[in-house]
mmCIF file of C-alpha atoms in Angstrom:
data_model
loop_
_atom_site.group_PDB
_atom_site.id
_atom_site.type_symbol
_atom_site.label_atom_id
_atom_site.label_comp_id
_atom_site.label_asym_id
_atom_site.label_seq_id
_atom_site.Cartn_x
_atom_site.Cartn_y
_atom_site.Cartn_z
ATOM 1 C CA MET A 30 0.000 0.000 0.000
ATOM 2 C CA GLU A 31 1.354 3.406 -0.974
ATOM 3 C CA TYR A 32 1.335 6.054 1.758
ATOM 4 C CA ARG A 33 0.927 9.771 1.070
ATOM 5 C CA ARG A 34 1.112 12.880 3.187
ATOM 6 C CA LEU A 35 -2.285 14.295 4.053
ATOM 7 C CA GLY A 36 -2.138 17.676 2.357
ATOM 8 C CA ALA A 37 0.587 19.864 3.809
ATOM 9 C CA SER A 38 0.603 18.006 7.138
ATOM 10 C CA GLY A 39 3.058 15.427 8.425
ATOM 11 C CA LEU A 40 0.351 12.769 8.768
ATOM 12 C CA LYS A 41 0.958 9.812 6.456
ATOM 13 C CA VAL A 42 -2.198 8.111 5.189
ATOM 14 C CA PRO A 43 -2.733 5.109 2.896
ATOM 15 C CA ALA A 44 -3.723 5.776 -0.712
ATOM 16 C CA LEU A 45 -6.908 3.838 0.031
ATOM 17 C CA SER A 46 -8.898 4.292 3.226
ATOM 18 C CA PHE A 47 -12.047 2.518 4.384
ATOM 19 C CA GLY A 48 -15.414 4.241 4.741
ATOM 20 C CA ALA A 49 -17.527 2.800 7.549
ATOM 21 C CA GLY A 50 -20.842 4.157 6.253
ATOM 22 C CA THR A 51 -22.005 0.539 5.843
ATOM 23 C CA PHE A 52 -21.515 -0.163 9.561
ATOM 24 C CA GLY A 53 -24.639 -0.121 11.722
ATOM 25 C CA GLY A 54 -27.385 0.023 9.111
ATOM 26 C CA ARG A 55 -29.896 2.370 10.735
ATOM 27 C CA GLY A 56 -32.314 4.606 8.829
ATOM 28 C CA PRO A 57 -33.503 4.660 5.199
ATOM 29 C CA LEU A 58 -30.234 5.916 3.684
ATOM 30 C CA PHE A 59 -27.620 4.103 5.737
ATOM 31 C CA GLY A 60 -29.755 0.998 6.019
ATOM 32 C CA ALA A 61 -29.641 0.791 2.218
ATOM 33 C CA TRP A 62 -25.863 1.247 2.268
ATOM 34 C CA GLY A 63 -25.321 -1.785 4.497
ATOM 35 C CA SER A 64 -25.877 -3.269 7.942
ATOM 36 C CA THR A 65 -22.473 -4.613 8.916
ATOM 37 C CA ASP A 66 -22.320 -5.686 12.566
ATOM 38 C CA ALA A 67 -19.264 -5.748 14.826
ATOM 39 C CA ARG A 68 -18.270 -9.330 13.967
ATOM 40 C CA GLU A 69 -18.427 -8.686 10.228
ATOM 41 C CA ALA A 70 -16.705 -5.331 10.652
ATOM 42 C CA ARG A 71 -13.818 -6.932 12.506
ATOM 43 C CA ARG A 72 -13.269 -9.304 9.585
ATOM 44 C CA LEU A 73 -13.251 -6.395 7.122
ATOM 45 C CA VAL A 74 -10.794 -4.506 9.320
ATOM 46 C CA ASP A 75 -8.577 -7.621 9.389
ATOM 47 C CA ILE A 76 -8.475 -7.672 5.590
ATOM 48 C CA CYS A 77 -7.742 -3.936 5.421
ATOM 49 C CA LEU A 78 -4.855 -4.126 7.875
ATOM 50 C CA ASP A 79 -3.360 -7.132 6.091
ATOM 51 C CA ALA A 80 -3.373 -5.040 2.883
ATOM 52 C CA GLY A 81 -1.784 -2.007 4.560
ATOM 53 C CA LEU A 82 -5.015 0.003 4.652
ATOM 54 C CA THR A 83 -4.915 1.597 8.088
ATOM 55 C CA MET A 84 -7.252 4.617 7.858
ATOM 56 C CA PHE A 85 -10.941 4.277 8.703
ATOM 57 C CA ASP A 86 -13.472 7.065 8.169
ATOM 58 C CA THR A 87 -16.873 7.479 9.793
ATOM 59 C CA ALA A 88 -19.243 10.214 11.085
ATOM 60 C CA ASP A 89 -21.700 10.775 13.913
ATOM 61 C CA VAL A 90 -24.563 11.013 11.427
ATOM 62 C CA TYR A 91 -23.872 7.550 9.976
ATOM 63 C CA SER A 92 -26.637 5.317 11.341
ATOM 64 C CA ASP A 93 -27.200 7.703 14.273
ATOM 65 C CA GLY A 94 -23.775 6.972 15.747
ATOM 66 C CA ALA A 95 -23.947 3.203 15.258
ATOM 67 C CA SER A 96 -21.210 3.343 12.624
ATOM 68 C CA GLU A 97 -18.781 4.807 15.170
ATOM 69 C CA GLU A 98 -19.842 2.199 17.729
ATOM 70 C CA VAL A 99 -19.344 -0.755 15.363
ATOM 71 C CA LEU A 100 -16.009 0.614 14.153
ATOM 72 C CA GLY A 101 -14.889 1.026 17.760
ATOM 73 C CA GLU A 102 -15.711 -2.614 18.457
ATOM 74 C CA ALA A 103 -13.925 -3.737 15.295
ATOM 75 C CA ILE A 104 -10.628 -2.026 16.179
ATOM 76 C CA ARG A 105 -10.656 -2.920 19.861
ATOM 77 C CA GLY A 106 -7.229 -4.081 20.981
ATOM 78 C CA ARG A 107 -5.420 -2.614 17.996
ATOM 79 C CA ARG A 108 -6.007 1.128 18.230
ATOM 80 C CA ASP A 109 -2.301 1.777 17.759
ATOM 81 C CA ARG A 110 -2.452 0.214 14.272
ATOM 82 C CA VAL A 111 -5.190 2.432 12.818
ATOM 83 C CA ILE A 112 -5.852 6.047 11.844
ATOM 84 C CA LEU A 113 -9.339 7.149 12.896
ATOM 85 C CA SER A 114 -11.234 9.849 11.028
ATOM 86 C CA THR A 115 -14.705 11.037 11.932
ATOM 87 C CA LYS A 116 -16.965 13.978 11.124
ATOM 88 C CA THR A 117 -19.615 16.134 12.741
ATOM 89 C CA GLY A 118 -21.840 19.058 11.778
ATOM 90 C CA LEU A 119 -24.803 17.539 9.957
ATOM 91 C CA PRO A 120 -28.122 17.241 11.850
ATOM 92 C CA THR A 121 -28.375 14.260 14.202
ATOM 93 C CA GLY A 122 -31.695 15.284 15.729
ATOM 94 C CA ASP A 123 -34.408 17.934 15.804
ATOM 95 C CA GLY A 124 -33.113 19.954 18.751
ATOM 96 C CA PRO A 125 -31.507 23.406 18.410
ATOM 97 C CA GLY A 126 -28.107 21.989 19.390
ATOM 98 C CA ASP A 127 -28.255 18.895 17.183
ATOM 99 C CA ALA A 128 -26.713 20.488 14.096
ATOM 100 C CA GLY A 129 -23.902 22.813 13.138
ATOM 101 C CA THR A 130 -20.445 23.418 14.558
ATOM 102 C CA SER A 131 -20.992 25.718 17.526
ATOM 103 C CA ARG A 132 -18.602 25.422 20.465
ATOM 104 C CA SER A 133 -21.091 23.364 22.438
ATOM 105 C CA ARG A 134 -21.873 21.051 19.524
ATOM 106 C CA LEU A 135 -18.211 20.424 18.645
ATOM 107 C CA ILE A 136 -17.222 19.589 22.213
ATOM 108 C CA THR A 137 -20.215 17.296 22.696
ATOM 109 C CA ALA A 138 -19.710 15.612 19.322
ATOM 110 C CA CYS A 139 -16.039 15.016 20.027
ATOM 111 C CA GLU A 140 -16.746 13.507 23.450
ATOM 112 C CA ASN A 141 -19.471 11.263 21.998
ATOM 113 C CA ALA A 142 -17.189 10.123 19.181
ATOM 114 C CA LEU A 143 -14.394 9.283 21.618
ATOM 115 C CA ARG A 144 -16.818 7.230 23.702
ATOM 116 C CA ARG A 145 -18.363 5.384 20.760
ATOM 117 C CA LEU A 146 -15.006 4.687 19.124
ATOM 118 C CA GLY A 147 -13.481 3.552 22.400
ATOM 119 C CA THR A 148 -10.422 5.776 22.101
ATOM 120 C CA ASP A 149 -8.802 8.747 23.823
ATOM 121 C CA HIS A 150 -8.027 10.653 20.617
ATOM 122 C CA ILE A 151 -9.226 11.171 17.050
ATOM 123 C CA ASP A 152 -6.530 11.374 14.390
ATOM 124 C CA LEU A 153 -8.601 13.501 11.987
ATOM 125 C CA PHE A 154 -11.672 15.432 13.144
ATOM 126 C CA GLN A 155 -13.626 16.938 10.245
ATOM 127 C CA LEU A 156 -16.479 19.400 9.912
ATOM 128 C CA HIS A 157 -19.101 17.604 7.810
ATOM 129 C CA ALA A 158 -20.506 20.867 6.420
ATOM 130 C CA PHE A 159 -20.035 24.628 6.742
ATOM 131 C CA ASP A 160 -22.105 26.255 9.484
ATOM 132 C CA ALA A 161 -22.982 29.797 8.379
ATOM 133 C CA GLY A 162 -24.642 30.503 11.728
ATOM 134 C CA THR A 163 -21.491 30.092 13.826
ATOM 135 C CA PRO A 164 -18.564 32.545 13.548
ATOM 136 C CA VAL A 165 -15.488 30.945 12.033
ATOM 137 C CA GLU A 166 -13.450 32.303 14.955
ATOM 138 C CA GLU A 167 -15.602 30.308 17.400
ATOM 139 C CA VAL A 168 -15.223 27.120 15.373
ATOM 140 C CA LEU A 169 -11.447 27.394 15.113
ATOM 141 C CA SER A 170 -11.008 28.398 18.754
ATOM 142 C CA THR A 171 -12.922 25.294 19.821
ATOM 143 C CA LEU A 172 -10.927 23.044 17.530
ATOM 144 C CA GLU A 173 -7.721 24.511 18.968
ATOM 145 C CA ASP A 174 -8.894 23.627 22.471
ATOM 146 C CA LEU A 175 -9.589 20.047 21.393
ATOM 147 C CA VAL A 176 -6.157 19.785 19.787
ATOM 148 C CA ARG A 177 -4.401 21.236 22.849
ATOM 149 C CA ALA A 178 -6.308 18.803 25.066
ATOM 150 C CA GLY A 179 -4.927 15.914 23.004
ATOM 151 C CA LYS A 180 -8.375 14.733 21.965
ATOM 152 C CA VAL A 181 -7.848 15.652 18.286
ATOM 153 C CA ARG A 182 -4.607 15.376 16.307
ATOM 154 C CA HIS A 183 -5.533 17.006 12.962
ATOM 155 C CA VAL A 184 -8.571 18.917 11.682
ATOM 156 C CA GLY A 185 -10.265 18.950 8.302
ATOM 157 C CA ILE A 186 -13.428 19.863 6.450
ATOM 158 C CA SER A 187 -15.921 18.173 4.152
ATOM 159 C CA ASN A 188 -18.239 19.516 1.461
ATOM 160 C CA PHE A 189 -17.107 23.151 1.811
ATOM 161 C CA SER A 190 -17.275 25.601 -1.075
ATOM 162 C CA GLY A 191 -14.144 27.461 -2.112
ATOM 163 C CA TRP A 192 -14.961 30.673 -0.281
ATOM 164 C CA GLN A 193 -15.939 28.814 2.884
ATOM 165 C CA ALA A 194 -12.660 26.906 2.956
ATOM 166 C CA MET A 195 -10.573 29.974 2.131
ATOM 167 C CA LYS A 196 -12.266 32.139 4.765
ATOM 168 C CA SER A 197 -11.607 29.480 7.390
ATOM 169 C CA LEU A 198 -7.967 29.113 6.388
ATOM 170 C CA SER A 199 -7.473 32.890 6.414
ATOM 171 C CA VAL A 200 -8.928 33.217 9.920
ATOM 172 C CA ALA A 201 -6.748 30.323 11.098
ATOM 173 C CA GLU A 202 -3.652 32.061 9.765
ATOM 174 C CA ARG A 203 -4.629 35.425 11.226
ATOM 175 C CA TYR A 204 -5.134 34.108 14.760
ATOM 176 C CA GLY A 205 -2.690 31.202 14.766
ATOM 177 C CA ARG A 206 -5.431 28.551 14.976
ATOM 178 C CA PRO A 207 -5.063 24.979 13.657
ATOM 179 C CA ARG A 208 -5.212 24.888 9.864
ATOM 180 C CA TYR A 209 -7.344 22.382 8.022
ATOM 181 C CA VAL A 210 -5.177 19.790 6.270
ATOM 182 C CA ALA A 211 -7.859 17.722 4.542
ATOM 183 C CA HIS A 212 -10.985 18.286 2.496
ATOM 184 C CA GLN A 213 -13.297 15.292 2.140
ATOM 185 C CA VAL A 214 -14.983 15.759 -1.237
ATOM 186 C CA TYR A 215 -17.137 14.058 -3.812
ATOM 187 C CA TYR A 216 -14.989 13.265 -6.856
ATOM 188 C CA SER A 217 -15.404 10.602 -9.523
ATOM 189 C CA LEU A 218 -15.259 10.013 -13.257
ATOM 190 C CA VAL A 219 -18.936 11.014 -13.429
ATOM 191 C CA GLY A 220 -18.544 13.936 -11.023
ATOM 192 C CA ARG A 221 -15.511 16.128 -11.713
ATOM 193 C CA ASP A 222 -16.805 19.453 -10.351
ATOM 194 C CA TYR A 223 -14.122 19.284 -7.653
ATOM 195 C CA GLU A 224 -11.502 20.135 -10.291
ATOM 196 C CA TRP A 225 -12.703 23.632 -11.162
ATOM 197 C CA GLU A 226 -12.197 25.492 -7.898
ATOM 198 C CA LEU A 227 -11.551 23.174 -4.961
ATOM 199 C CA MET A 228 -8.626 21.340 -6.548
ATOM 200 C CA PRO A 229 -6.637 24.522 -7.333
ATOM 201 C CA LEU A 230 -7.446 25.755 -3.830
ATOM 202 C CA GLY A 231 -6.187 22.489 -2.381
ATOM 203 C CA LEU A 232 -2.933 22.764 -4.305
ATOM 204 C CA ASP A 233 -2.426 26.369 -3.250
ATOM 205 C CA GLN A 234 -3.343 25.908 0.409
ATOM 206 C CA GLY A 235 -2.118 22.366 1.109
ATOM 207 C CA LEU A 236 -5.511 20.690 1.503
ATOM 208 C CA GLY A 237 -5.324 16.986 0.762
ATOM 209 C CA ALA A 238 -8.434 15.499 -0.846
ATOM 210 C CA LEU A 239 -10.107 12.533 0.818
ATOM 211 C CA VAL A 240 -12.424 11.294 -1.914
ATOM 212 C CA TRP A 241 -15.860 9.998 -0.994
ATOM 213 C CA SER A 242 -18.066 7.993 -3.373
ATOM 214 C CA PRO A 243 -15.288 7.335 -5.927
ATOM 215 C CA LEU A 244 -17.659 5.085 -7.882
ATOM 216 C CA GLY A 245 -20.161 7.866 -8.512
ATOM 217 C CA TRP A 246 -22.732 6.909 -5.874
ATOM 218 C CA GLY A 247 -22.666 3.269 -6.987
ATOM 219 C CA ARG A 248 -22.881 3.939 -10.723
ATOM 220 C CA LEU A 249 -19.383 2.698 -11.615
ATOM 221 C CA THR A 250 -19.589 -0.764 -10.107
ATOM 222 C CA GLY A 251 -19.443 -2.427 -13.515
ATOM 223 C CA ARG A 252 -23.056 -3.611 -13.355
ATOM 224 C CA ILE A 253 -24.725 -0.667 -15.096
ATOM 225 C CA ARG A 254 -24.645 -0.737 -18.880
ATOM 226 C CA ARG A 255 -26.115 1.237 -21.765
ATOM 227 C CA GLY A 256 -29.545 -0.081 -22.723
ATOM 228 C CA GLY A 257 -29.885 -2.316 -19.662
ATOM 229 C CA PRO A 258 -32.108 -1.982 -16.575
ATOM 230 C CA LEU A 259 -30.770 -0.964 -13.198
ATOM 231 C CA PRO A 260 -29.531 -4.179 -11.509
ATOM 232 C CA ALA A 261 -31.947 -5.627 -8.978
ATOM 233 C CA GLY A 262 -29.458 -5.443 -6.105
ATOM 234 C CA SER A 263 -28.242 -1.902 -6.779
ATOM 235 C CA ARG A 264 -28.589 0.495 -3.860
ATOM 236 C CA LEU A 265 -29.503 3.205 -6.388
ATOM 237 C CA HIS A 266 -33.102 1.953 -6.238
ATOM 238 C CA ASP A 267 -33.307 3.378 -2.714
ATOM 239 C CA THR A 268 -30.585 6.031 -2.575
ATOM 240 C CA ALA A 269 -30.339 7.726 -6.003
ATOM 241 C CA ASP A 270 -32.213 10.826 -4.810
ATOM 242 C CA TYR A 271 -29.780 11.314 -1.904
ATOM 243 C CA GLY A 272 -26.662 11.538 -4.075
ATOM 244 C CA PRO A 273 -25.213 13.682 -6.865
ATOM 245 C CA PRO A 274 -27.240 13.412 -10.101
ATOM 246 C CA VAL A 275 -25.667 12.092 -13.301
ATOM 247 C CA GLU A 276 -27.156 12.295 -16.781
ATOM 248 C CA ASP A 277 -27.645 8.854 -18.324
ATOM 249 C CA GLU A 278 -25.774 9.591 -21.552
ATOM 250 C CA HIS A 279 -22.783 10.988 -19.669
ATOM 251 C CA LEU A 280 -22.720 7.891 -17.456
ATOM 252 C CA TYR A 281 -22.884 5.525 -20.421
ATOM 253 C CA ARG A 282 -20.098 7.369 -22.232
ATOM 254 C CA VAL A 283 -17.828 6.923 -19.200
ATOM 255 C CA VAL A 284 -18.862 3.285 -18.715
ATOM 256 C CA ASP A 285 -18.137 2.529 -22.383
ATOM 257 C CA ALA A 286 -14.587 3.858 -21.930
ATOM 258 C CA LEU A 287 -14.151 1.906 -18.696
ATOM 259 C CA ASP A 288 -15.335 -1.289 -20.361
ATOM 260 C CA GLU A 289 -12.867 -0.853 -23.204
ATOM 261 C CA ILE A 290 -9.970 -0.300 -20.813
ATOM 262 C CA ALA A 291 -11.096 -3.246 -18.684
ATOM 263 C CA ARG A 292 -10.872 -5.538 -21.706
ATOM 264 C CA GLU A 293 -7.382 -4.242 -22.515
ATOM 265 C CA THR A 294 -5.978 -4.400 -18.982
ATOM 266 C CA GLY A 295 -7.827 -7.252 -17.303
ATOM 267 C CA ARG A 296 -8.785 -4.930 -14.465
ATOM 268 C CA THR A 297 -12.346 -4.422 -13.235
ATOM 269 C CA VAL A 298 -14.379 -1.284 -13.847
ATOM 270 C CA PRO A 299 -14.260 -0.177 -10.169
ATOM 271 C CA GLN A 300 -10.501 -0.751 -9.995
ATOM 272 C CA ILE A 301 -9.934 1.410 -13.068
ATOM 273 C CA ALA A 302 -12.223 4.189 -11.804
ATOM 274 C CA ILE A 303 -10.381 4.301 -8.455
ATOM 275 C CA ASN A 304 -6.930 4.090 -10.048
ATOM 276 C CA TRP A 305 -7.775 7.104 -12.230
ATOM 277 C CA LEU A 306 -8.547 9.106 -9.089
ATOM 278 C CA LEU A 307 -5.276 8.094 -7.447
ATOM 279 C CA GLN A 308 -3.388 9.795 -10.270
ATOM 280 C CA ARG A 309 -5.259 13.087 -9.940
ATOM 281 C CA PRO A 310 -3.761 16.194 -8.258
ATOM 282 C CA THR A 311 -4.262 16.753 -4.500
ATOM 283 C CA VAL A 312 -5.728 13.283 -3.873
ATOM 284 C CA SER A 313 -4.262 11.998 -0.607
ATOM 285 C CA SER A 314 -6.592 9.031 -0.156
ATOM 286 C CA VAL A 315 -9.615 7.487 -1.858
ATOM 287 C CA ILE A 316 -12.257 6.212 0.555
ATOM 288 C CA ILE A 317 -13.576 2.802 -0.456
ATOM 289 C CA GLY A 318 -16.584 1.090 1.043
ATOM 290 C CA ALA A 319 -17.707 -2.519 1.062
ATOM 291 C CA ARG A 320 -20.725 -4.428 2.270
ATOM 292 C CA ASN A 321 -18.855 -7.718 2.188
ATOM 293 C CA GLU A 322 -15.414 -9.291 1.852
ATOM 294 C CA GLU A 323 -15.701 -9.793 -1.922
ATOM 295 C CA GLN A 324 -16.370 -6.108 -2.583
ATOM 296 C CA LEU A 325 -13.515 -5.083 -0.294
ATOM 297 C CA ARG A 326 -10.950 -7.355 -1.920
ATOM 298 C CA GLN A 327 -11.969 -6.145 -5.382
ATOM 299 C CA ASN A 328 -11.587 -2.487 -4.394
ATOM 300 C CA LEU A 329 -8.218 -3.182 -2.775
ATOM 301 C CA GLY A 330 -7.094 -4.326 -6.213
ATOM 302 C CA ALA A 331 -7.140 -0.695 -7.371
ATOM 303 C CA VAL A 332 -3.597 -0.135 -6.024
ATOM 304 C CA GLY A 333 -0.213 -1.602 -6.898
ATOM 305 C CA TRP A 334 -0.414 -0.672 -10.580
ATOM 306 C CA THR A 335 -0.927 2.432 -12.714
ATOM 307 C CA LEU A 336 -3.120 3.193 -15.699
ATOM 308 C CA ALA A 337 -1.172 3.918 -18.879
ATOM 309 C CA PRO A 338 -1.156 7.528 -20.146
ATOM 310 C CA GLU A 339 -3.329 6.597 -23.126
ATOM 311 C CA HIS A 340 -5.921 5.073 -20.784
ATOM 312 C CA MET A 341 -5.882 8.161 -18.586
ATOM 313 C CA ALA A 342 -6.403 10.309 -21.683
ATOM 314 C CA LYS A 343 -9.325 8.151 -22.821
ATOM 315 C CA LEU A 344 -11.023 8.460 -19.444
ATOM 316 C CA ASP A 345 -10.322 12.204 -19.294
ATOM 317 C CA ALA A 346 -11.997 12.676 -22.670
ATOM 318 C CA ALA A 347 -15.001 10.464 -21.919
ATOM 319 C CA SER A 348 -15.697 12.163 -18.580
ATOM 320 C CA ALA A 349 -15.008 15.772 -19.615
ATOM 321 C CA ARG A 350 -17.737 18.362 -19.097
ATOM 322 C CA THR A 351 -17.950 22.032 -20.035
ATOM 323 C CA ALA A 352 -16.592 24.141 -17.211
ATOM 324 C CA PRO A 353 -19.083 26.312 -15.276
ATOM 325 C CA TYR A 354 -18.773 30.095 -15.121
ATOM 326 C CA PRO A 355 -16.407 31.801 -14.332
ATOM 327 C CA HIS A 356 -14.099 29.063 -15.617
ATOM 328 C CA PHE A 357 -15.884 29.070 -18.978
ATOM 329 C CA PRO A 358 -15.695 30.614 -21.562
ATOM 330 C CA TYR A 359 -12.412 32.335 -20.778
ATOM 331 C CA HIS A 360 -10.407 29.258 -19.768
ATOM 332 C CA ARG A 361 -9.878 28.315 -23.434
ATOM 333 C CA GLN A 362 -8.537 31.691 -24.487
ATOM 334 C CA GLU A 363 -4.774 31.910 -24.866
ATOM 335 C CA GLY A 364 -4.287 35.053 -22.782
ATOM 336 C CA PHE A 365 -6.393 33.746 -19.900
ATOM 337 C CA ALA A 366 -4.586 30.398 -20.019
ATOM 338 C CA ARG A 367 -1.243 32.151 -19.564
ATOM 339 C CA LEU A 368 -2.554 33.833 -16.416
ATOM 340 C CA ASN A 369 -4.201 30.655 -15.111
ATOM 341 C CA PRO A 370 -2.292 27.579 -16.278
ATOM 342 C CA PRO A 371 -4.117 24.251 -15.977
ATOM 343 C CA VAL A 372 -3.746 22.259 -12.799
ATOM 344 C CA GLY A 373 -0.796 19.847 -12.894
ATOM 345 C CA THR A 374 -1.044 16.092 -13.037
ATOM 346 C CA ALA A 375 0.781 15.009 -9.877
ATOM 347 C CA PRO A 376 -0.798 14.558 -6.408
ATOM 348 C CA PHE A 377 0.905 15.595 -3.204
ATOM 349 C CA PRO A 378 4.236 13.736 -2.950
ATOM 350 C CA PRO A 379 4.025 10.229 -1.484
ATOM 351 C CA ALA A 380 5.388 9.889 2.022
ATOM 352 C CA ALA A 381 8.946 8.647 2.253
#
């Protein structure tokens, strides 16, 4: 397993990390994702550790905290071998203090996560969404207290817009607060919006991307084909409305390219889709999920090899979309291109 630095921090993370959204199985969304119990989770963690995958990501909103609880049971007795990442900020109830990132909410969420995970510290504590109702200064001051108390090692964000991330980083610099080192983002061959603003920001500010839903919300599993019905077992039957939308023709164009490359390389469609992401700028780790051992082992096969340049170019072309304003129409003009050169093709340097 390749290890990379998480953004501009000194934390070394595996190129693949495991998303525990399938643990617990409570509620209409997360119940459709999976219902892995502690015994099954321990087996999946065993497989991950044997492969060198040591980072596990969860959130308090996943199955109403059950995901954190199951993950805590699965890593019991081997906390020193894993990197724990969790998130807070999305609503977990109907009360006035059950959402956002106020001082009270962050402290309570951190304490609850520590209890559920069965640990005394969280390696990466992330804000699951921007809270416009809480001053950034209050958020960062609270995170600093948690870091100084030893309960949190690094801090990050998830699903922030460019201005939200940049405002937070500017306030952190102004007052000497902890800087975010990671941005957990949606990024896939059928969802490349991350590239227009957040990727250049990540390169400039040292934010490492932790990619969620690398298979396009379950669309790049290799079971969806042009002209065919949605597979009976696909979670998209129950969860499509919760995730990022994708036009059918765009999806089929990408799948056609993936199928062609799969025939040429002998790799599976999911492995190719994940490997493409691992070669993209700023990507520190791609979060893979699995409802069972077979899915996990297949996704682990996305590392240890590299797509050829001609395959990368084919996937780039098949998945390309017209840039949104203000990136279009000026980005194609020669003068504008000289002022704003395209983003490079190398991620943050791998850890030594």
